[in-house]
Amino acid sequence: MDRKQTVRSILILVLCAAMALPALAERGDDAGRASKNGRVSGAINGVEVTVEYGRPNVKGRTIWGGLVPYEKVWRTGADEATTITFSDDVAVQGEALAAGTYGLFTIPNEENWTVIFNKTSEQWGAFNYDAGQDALRVTVEPVAGEMVESMDFEIGDSAVTLRWDKLAVPFEVDAAN
């Protein structure tokens, strides 16, 4: 191969890689998945918050303490780990957290949940979850909620809330002082 062909080949590879980057930043194609992708964005006190997640369905199953075991790290959704992005520094349950994108994991329990913001945002499930990469852990109390078949998140005036089955798990978010 001469120099022109080599340069042309390199340029084509760079162009192909650049075109593929946006696809790598998003959740995978959900066409063949039972759990479809979900995405919700909203502002809390001027901070843009985005949650991207897989939406598993109840399908008549026992969710809490069954499909999702108590006292074990959960990816908080299906397939890829759920991610949460904050446009600015925030306080979650009163604790400081820097702007950025985090893997959102939880440890469910009957009485309270641990909500985890992990620095490794792009991973499949919780199989390679590393507690050493946790940026923040907070404890929240779940509350009874209306039946929600497909797991969902809501962004309200002051909280992000996970809703699935007959449970709601809110955590307070505020702009950093």
Tab-separated table of N, CA, C and O in Angstrom, residues 15-104:
chain	number	residue	atom	x	y	z
A	15	LEU	N	-13.184	8.442	10.552
A	15	LEU	CA	-14.542	8.881	10.258
A	15	LEU	C	-15.562	7.865	10.778
A	15	LEU	O	-16.557	8.232	11.410
A	16	CYS	N	-15.310	6.592	10.540
A	16	CYS	CA	-16.226	5.544	11.029
A	16	CYS	C	-16.288	5.549	12.556
A	16	CYS	O	-17.378	5.433	13.138
A	17	ALA	N	-15.162	5.710	13.210
A	17	ALA	CA	-15.133	5.745	14.672
A	17	ALA	C	-15.899	6.952	15.197
A	17	ALA	O	-16.663	6.852	16.162
A	18	ALA	N	-15.728	8.105	14.560
A	18	ALA	CA	-16.432	9.318	14.989
A	18	ALA	C	-17.939	9.162	14.834
A	18	ALA	O	-18.712	9.634	15.670
A	19	MET	N	-18.367	8.491	13.771
A	19	MET	CA	-19.794	8.289	13.556
A	19	MET	C	-20.365	7.303	14.576
A	19	MET	O	-21.539	7.378	14.931
A	20	ALA	N	-19.554	6.384	15.089
A	20	ALA	CA	-20.034	5.382	16.036
A	20	ALA	C	-20.088	5.900	17.469
A	20	ALA	O	-20.816	5.367	18.288
A	21	LEU	N	-19.377	6.965	17.798
A	21	LEU	CA	-19.323	7.458	19.171
A	21	LEU	C	-20.687	7.785	19.768
A	21	LEU	O	-20.951	7.410	20.911
A	22	PRO	N	-21.594	8.473	19.071
A	22	PRO	CA	-22.892	8.737	19.691
A	22	PRO	C	-23.634	7.462	20.079
A	22	PRO	O	-24.299	7.415	21.110
A	23	ALA	N	-23.518	6.427	19.309
A	23	ALA	CA	-24.204	5.165	19.624
A	23	ALA	C	-23.621	4.523	20.878
A	23	ALA	O	-24.331	3.892	21.648
A	24	LEU	N	-22.319	4.682	21.102
A	24	LEU	CA	-21.690	4.105	22.272
A	24	LEU	C	-22.116	4.811	23.554
A	24	LEU	O	-22.088	4.235	24.626
A	25	ALA	N	-22.502	6.067	23.446
A	25	ALA	CA	-22.883	6.844	24.620
A	25	ALA	C	-24.309	6.556	25.064
A	25	ALA	O	-24.723	6.986	26.124
A	26	GLU	N	-25.081	5.826	24.288
A	26	GLU	CA	-26.474	5.552	24.609
A	26	GLU	C	-26.651	4.090	24.981
A	26	GLU	O	-25.806	3.252	24.701
A	27	ARG	N	-27.795	3.785	25.596
A	27	ARG	CA	-28.115	2.398	25.896
A	27	ARG	C	-28.263	1.627	24.589
A	27	ARG	O	-28.622	2.193	23.573
A	28	GLY	N	-28.027	0.348	24.624
A	28	GLY	CA	-28.137	-0.477	23.431
A	28	GLY	C	-29.547	-0.510	22.859
A	28	GLY	O	-30.521	-0.132	23.503
A	29	ASP	N	-29.651	-0.983	21.647
A	29	ASP	CA	-30.933	-1.125	20.952
A	29	ASP	C	-31.828	-2.059	21.760
A	29	ASP	O	-31.409	-3.143	22.158
A	30	ASP	N	-33.064	-1.647	21.996
A	30	ASP	CA	-33.960	-2.470	22.811
A	30	ASP	C	-35.011	-3.224	21.994
A	30	ASP	O	-35.929	-3.807	22.558
A	31	ALA	N	-34.861	-3.256	20.671
A	31	ALA	CA	-35.877	-3.886	19.811
A	31	ALA	C	-36.152	-5.342	20.201
A	31	ALA	O	-37.295	-5.779	20.203
A	32	GLY	N	-35.131	-6.083	20.561
A	32	GLY	CA	-35.318	-7.487	20.911
A	32	GLY	C	-35.362	-7.739	22.401
A	32	GLY	O	-35.320	-8.886	22.837
A	33	ARG	N	-35.450	-6.711	23.195
A	33	ARG	CA	-35.416	-6.866	24.645
A	33	ARG	C	-36.815	-6.873	25.249
A	33	ARG	O	-37.694	-6.133	24.816
A	34	ALA	N	-36.984	-7.666	26.285
A	34	ALA	CA	-38.246	-7.654	27.025
A	34	ALA	C	-38.373	-6.354	27.822
A	34	ALA	O	-39.464	-5.823	27.986
A	35	SER	N	-37.258	-5.842	28.316
A	35	SER	CA	-37.252	-4.597	29.095
A	35	SER	C	-36.811	-3.463	28.185
A	35	SER	O	-35.653	-3.387	27.795
A	36	LYS	N	-37.739	-2.591	27.869
A	36	LYS	CA	-37.440	-1.469	26.972
A	36	LYS	C	-36.649	-0.392	27.706
A	36	LYS	O	-36.673	-0.299	28.930
A	37	ASN	N	-35.943	0.438	26.941
A	37	ASN	CA	-35.177	1.539	27.508
A	37	ASN	C	-36.101	2.652	27.964
A	37	ASN	O	-37.132	2.906	27.358
A	38	GLY	N	-35.705	3.317	29.015
A	38	GLY	CA	-36.412	4.488	29.506
A	38	GLY	C	-35.432	5.633	29.671
A	38	GLY	O	-34.237	5.416	29.898
A	39	ARG	N	-35.943	6.844	29.538
A	39	ARG	CA	-35.120	8.042	29.730
A	39	ARG	C	-36.034	9.146	30.212
A	39	ARG	O	-37.099	9.382	29.641
A	40	VAL	N	-35.621	9.823	31.275
A	40	VAL	CA	-36.389	10.947	31.782
A	40	VAL	C	-35.416	12.070	32.128
A	40	VAL	O	-34.318	11.816	32.623
A	41	SER	N	-35.812	13.297	31.804
A	41	SER	CA	-35.013	14.474	32.125
A	41	SER	C	-35.902	15.521	32.751
A	41	SER	O	-37.099	15.609	32.449
A	42	GLY	N	-35.319	16.330	33.597
A	42	GLY	CA	-36.046	17.430	34.213
A	42	GLY	C	-35.086	18.283	35.011
A	42	GLY	O	-33.923	17.938	35.182
A	43	ALA	N	-35.578	19.393	35.484
A	43	ALA	CA	-34.754	20.311	36.264
A	43	ALA	C	-35.223	20.325	37.708
A	43	ALA	O	-36.417	20.323	37.994
A	44	ILE	N	-34.254	20.316	38.604
A	44	ILE	CA	-34.512	20.470	40.027
A	44	ILE	C	-33.678	21.656	40.489
A	44	ILE	O	-32.440	21.591	40.464
A	45	ASN	N	-34.336	22.737	40.860
A	45	ASN	CA	-33.655	23.959	41.312
A	45	ASN	C	-32.537	24.384	40.363
A	45	ASN	O	-31.432	24.711	40.790
A	46	GLY	N	-32.822	24.343	39.066
A	46	GLY	CA	-31.876	24.809	38.060
A	46	GLY	C	-30.860	23.785	37.611
A	46	GLY	O	-30.062	24.052	36.714
A	47	VAL	N	-30.859	22.616	38.202
A	47	VAL	CA	-29.918	21.549	37.822
A	47	VAL	C	-30.650	20.586	36.898
A	47	VAL	O	-31.705	20.048	37.255
A	48	GLU	N	-30.097	20.353	35.712
A	48	GLU	CA	-30.691	19.390	34.782
A	48	GLU	C	-30.301	17.984	35.236
A	48	GLU	O	-29.124	17.684	35.457
A	49	VAL	N	-31.318	17.121	35.379
A	49	VAL	CA	-31.112	15.741	35.831
A	49	VAL	C	-31.657	14.820	34.742
A	49	VAL	O	-32.768	15.014	34.252
A	50	THR	N	-30.856	13.819	34.351
A	50	THR	CA	-31.288	12.833	33.357
A	50	THR	C	-31.020	11.437	33.905
A	50	THR	O	-29.930	11.159	34.406
A	51	VAL	N	-32.022	10.566	33.803
A	51	VAL	CA	-31.881	9.175	34.217
A	51	VAL	C	-32.152	8.308	32.988
A	51	VAL	O	-33.152	8.493	32.294
A	52	GLU	N	-31.248	7.368	32.694
A	52	GLU	CA	-31.421	6.408	31.595
A	52	GLU	C	-31.379	5.014	32.195
A	52	GLU	O	-30.468	4.695	32.959
A	53	TYR	N	-32.349	4.171	31.817
A	53	TYR	CA	-32.532	2.900	32.521
A	53	TYR	C	-33.276	1.890	31.661
A	53	TYR	O	-33.910	2.234	30.675
A	54	GLY	N	-33.176	0.621	32.038
A	54	GLY	CA	-33.974	-0.443	31.451
A	54	GLY	C	-35.236	-0.595	32.279
A	54	GLY	O	-35.184	-0.517	33.511
A	55	ARG	N	-36.384	-0.836	31.620
A	55	ARG	CA	-37.689	-0.857	32.282
A	55	ARG	C	-38.245	-2.279	32.403
A	55	ARG	O	-39.082	-2.684	31.607
A	56	PRO	N	-37.804	-3.037	33.422
A	56	PRO	CA	-38.378	-4.379	33.590
A	56	PRO	C	-39.850	-4.301	33.970
A	56	PRO	O	-40.321	-3.277	34.473
A	57	ASN	N	-40.558	-5.384	33.720
A	57	ASN	CA	-41.989	-5.473	34.024
A	57	ASN	C	-42.232	-6.417	35.194
A	57	ASN	O	-41.494	-7.388	35.386
A	58	VAL	N	-43.292	-6.168	35.920
A	58	VAL	CA	-43.651	-7.019	37.056
A	58	VAL	C	-44.072	-8.405	36.565
A	58	VAL	O	-43.616	-9.418	37.086
A	59	LYS	N	-44.958	-8.480	35.597
A	59	LYS	CA	-45.437	-9.743	35.023
A	59	LYS	C	-45.918	-10.738	36.081
A	59	LYS	O	-45.660	-11.934	35.984
A	60	GLY	N	-46.583	-10.235	37.134
A	60	GLY	CA	-47.128	-11.116	38.160
A	60	GLY	C	-46.107	-11.678	39.129
A	60	GLY	O	-46.448	-12.503	39.981
A	61	ARG	N	-44.856	-11.271	39.019
A	61	ARG	CA	-43.796	-11.809	39.873
A	61	ARG	C	-43.704	-11.064	41.200
A	61	ARG	O	-44.123	-9.909	41.306
A	62	THR	N	-43.117	-11.717	42.190
A	62	THR	CA	-42.759	-11.047	43.439
A	62	THR	C	-41.469	-10.288	43.164
A	62	THR	O	-40.442	-10.898	42.840
A	63	ILE	N	-41.521	-8.973	43.276
A	63	ILE	CA	-40.361	-8.158	42.929
A	63	ILE	C	-39.412	-7.997	44.111
A	63	ILE	O	-38.279	-8.460	44.085
A	64	TRP	N	-39.885	-7.338	45.168
A	64	TRP	CA	-39.012	-6.982	46.294
A	64	TRP	C	-38.815	-8.170	47.222
A	64	TRP	O	-39.764	-8.725	47.754
A	65	GLY	N	-37.564	-8.575	47.361
A	65	GLY	CA	-37.248	-9.756	48.137
A	65	GLY	C	-37.379	-11.034	47.326
A	65	GLY	O	-37.156	-12.122	47.823
A	66	GLY	N	-37.750	-10.914	46.051
A	66	GLY	CA	-37.880	-12.050	45.138
A	66	GLY	C	-36.970	-11.837	43.944
A	66	GLY	O	-35.772	-12.120	44.006
A	67	LEU	N	-37.541	-11.316	42.848
A	67	LEU	CA	-36.742	-11.013	41.653
A	67	LEU	C	-35.572	-10.099	41.997
A	67	LEU	O	-34.453	-10.292	41.532
A	68	VAL	N	-35.838	-9.094	42.808
A	68	VAL	CA	-34.792	-8.186	43.299
A	68	VAL	C	-34.557	-8.522	44.775
A	68	VAL	O	-35.354	-8.169	45.634
A	69	PRO	N	-33.465	-9.242	45.064
A	69	PRO	CA	-33.216	-9.667	46.448
A	69	PRO	C	-32.913	-8.490	47.369
A	69	PRO	O	-32.369	-7.479	46.945
A	70	TYR	N	-33.266	-8.651	48.627
A	70	TYR	CA	-32.890	-7.666	49.634
A	70	TYR	C	-31.415	-7.815	49.974
A	70	TYR	O	-30.840	-8.903	49.865
A	71	GLU	N	-30.822	-6.701	50.369
A	71	GLU	CA	-29.446	-6.645	50.880
A	71	GLU	C	-28.375	-7.015	49.857
A	71	GLU	O	-27.281	-7.425	50.227
A	72	LYS	N	-28.693	-6.874	48.562
A	72	LYS	CA	-27.697	-7.104	47.511
A	72	LYS	C	-27.708	-5.924	46.554
A	72	LYS	O	-28.757	-5.343	46.285
A	73	VAL	N	-26.538	-5.589	46.017
A	73	VAL	CA	-26.448	-4.485	45.060
A	73	VAL	C	-27.265	-4.834	43.822
A	73	VAL	O	-27.147	-5.929	43.264
A	74	TRP	N	-28.106	-3.896	43.396
A	74	TRP	CA	-28.963	-4.056	42.223
A	74	TRP	C	-28.658	-2.947	41.231
A	74	TRP	O	-28.442	-1.801	41.612
A	75	ARG	N	-28.661	-3.272	39.955
A	75	ARG	CA	-28.388	-2.303	38.896
A	75	ARG	C	-29.486	-1.251	38.759
A	75	ARG	O	-29.369	-0.321	37.987
A	76	THR	N	-30.574	-1.436	39.485
A	76	THR	CA	-31.709	-0.514	39.520
A	76	THR	C	-32.353	-0.394	38.147
A	76	THR	O	-32.536	0.699	37.613
A	77	GLY	N	-32.674	-1.525	37.581
A	77	GLY	CA	-33.310	-1.592	36.276
A	77	GLY	C	-32.932	-2.894	35.612
A	77	GLY	O	-32.610	-3.870	36.284
A	78	ALA	N	-32.955	-2.896	34.288
A	78	ALA	CA	-32.624	-4.097	33.523
A	78	ALA	C	-31.477	-3.797	32.561
A	78	ALA	O	-31.260	-2.647	32.181
A	79	ASP	N	-30.774	-4.841	32.183
A	79	ASP	CA	-29.710	-4.774	31.185
A	79	ASP	C	-28.556	-3.887	31.656
A	79	ASP	O	-28.012	-4.132	32.719
A	80	GLU	N	-28.189	-2.839	30.878
A	80	GLU	CA	-27.098	-1.971	31.282
A	80	GLU	C	-27.431	-1.333	32.631
A	80	GLU	O	-28.602	-1.166	32.974
A	81	ALA	N	-26.408	-0.965	33.378
A	81	ALA	CA	-26.644	-0.272	34.637
A	81	ALA	C	-27.358	1.053	34.359
A	81	ALA	O	-27.111	1.715	33.345
A	82	THR	N	-28.251	1.412	35.243
A	82	THR	CA	-28.938	2.700	35.158
A	82	THR	C	-27.917	3.808	35.358
A	82	THR	O	-26.996	3.676	36.168
A	83	THR	N	-28.073	4.908	34.620
A	83	THR	CA	-27.190	6.059	34.797
A	83	THR	C	-28.008	7.278	35.192
A	83	THR	O	-29.180	7.407	34.827
A	84	ILE	N	-27.366	8.158	35.938
A	84	ILE	CA	-27.963	9.436	36.299
A	84	ILE	C	-26.930	10.517	36.059
A	84	ILE	O	-25.755	10.339	36.380
A	85	THR	N	-27.376	11.609	35.441
A	85	THR	CA	-26.485	12.720	35.102
A	85	THR	C	-26.998	13.995	35.754
A	85	THR	O	-28.189	14.301	35.670
A	86	PHE	N	-26.091	14.732	36.379
A	86	PHE	CA	-26.385	16.034	36.964
A	86	PHE	C	-25.559	17.079	36.224
A	86	PHE	O	-24.337	16.927	36.104
A	87	SER	N	-26.197	18.144	35.757
A	87	SER	CA	-25.500	19.185	34.999
A	87	SER	C	-24.612	20.058	35.886
A	87	SER	O	-23.673	20.683	35.401
A	88	ASP	N	-24.915	20.114	37.168
A	88	ASP	CA	-24.160	20.925	38.126
A	88	ASP	C	-23.992	20.136	39.414
A	88	ASP	O	-24.670	19.124	39.621
A	89	ASP	N	-23.131	20.629	40.291
A	89	ASP	CA	-22.966	20.009	41.594
A	89	ASP	C	-24.310	20.016	42.331
A	89	ASP	O	-25.086	20.974	42.213
A	90	VAL	N	-24.570	18.941	43.080
A	90	VAL	CA	-25.833	18.804	43.801
A	90	VAL	C	-25.589	18.343	45.233
A	90	VAL	O	-24.473	17.960	45.603
A	91	ALA	N	-26.664	18.354	45.999
A	91	ALA	CA	-26.702	17.708	47.299
A	91	ALA	C	-27.802	16.645	47.194
A	91	ALA	O	-28.926	16.955	46.812
A	92	VAL	N	-27.451	15.409	47.479
A	92	VAL	CA	-28.417	14.310	47.476
A	92	VAL	C	-28.614	13.897	48.926
A	92	VAL	O	-27.644	13.533	49.600
A	93	GLN	N	-29.862	14.002	49.390
A	93	GLN	CA	-30.159	13.740	50.801
A	93	GLN	C	-29.231	14.569	51.698
A	93	GLN	O	-28.808	14.115	52.756
A	94	GLY	N	-28.872	15.773	51.234
A	94	GLY	CA	-28.020	16.674	52.005
A	94	GLY	C	-26.533	16.441	51.858
A	94	GLY	O	-25.729	17.182	52.416
A	95	GLU	N	-26.133	15.423	51.074
A	95	GLU	CA	-24.715	15.091	50.897
A	95	GLU	C	-24.223	15.581	49.535
A	95	GLU	O	-24.893	15.384	48.519
A	96	ALA	N	-23.033	16.171	49.482
A	96	ALA	CA	-22.481	16.756	48.255
A	96	ALA	C	-22.125	15.688	47.225
A	96	ALA	O	-21.579	14.631	47.565
A	97	LEU	N	-22.447	16.006	45.953
A	97	LEU	CA	-22.097	15.146	44.822
A	97	LEU	C	-21.765	16.041	43.638
A	97	LEU	O	-22.539	16.934	43.289
A	98	ALA	N	-20.612	15.820	43.034
A	98	ALA	CA	-20.155	16.644	41.912
A	98	ALA	C	-20.988	16.389	40.662
A	98	ALA	O	-21.542	15.301	40.476
A	99	ALA	N	-21.068	17.398	39.803
A	99	ALA	CA	-21.721	17.251	38.503
A	99	ALA	C	-21.088	16.084	37.760
A	99	ALA	O	-19.900	15.803	37.922
A	100	GLY	N	-21.881	15.403	36.928
A	100	GLY	CA	-21.349	14.303	36.138
A	100	GLY	C	-22.367	13.204	35.938
A	100	GLY	O	-23.529	13.329	36.324
A	101	THR	N	-21.913	12.111	35.329
A	101	THR	CA	-22.751	10.944	35.081
A	101	THR	C	-22.264	9.805	35.954
A	101	THR	O	-21.063	9.512	36.008
A	102	TYR	N	-23.206	9.152	36.601
A	102	TYR	CA	-22.902	8.082	37.544
A	102	TYR	C	-23.731	6.841	37.232
A	102	TYR	O	-24.848	6.944	36.718
A	103	GLY	N	-23.177	5.668	37.572
A	103	GLY	CA	-23.978	4.456	37.598
A	103	GLY	C	-24.849	4.553	38.842
A	103	GLY	O	-24.351	4.866	39.927
A	104	LEU	N	-26.155	4.330	38.682
A	104	LEU	CA	-27.083	4.427	39.809
A	104	LEU	C	-27.442	3.017	40.259
A	104	LEU	O	-28.151	2.286	39.562
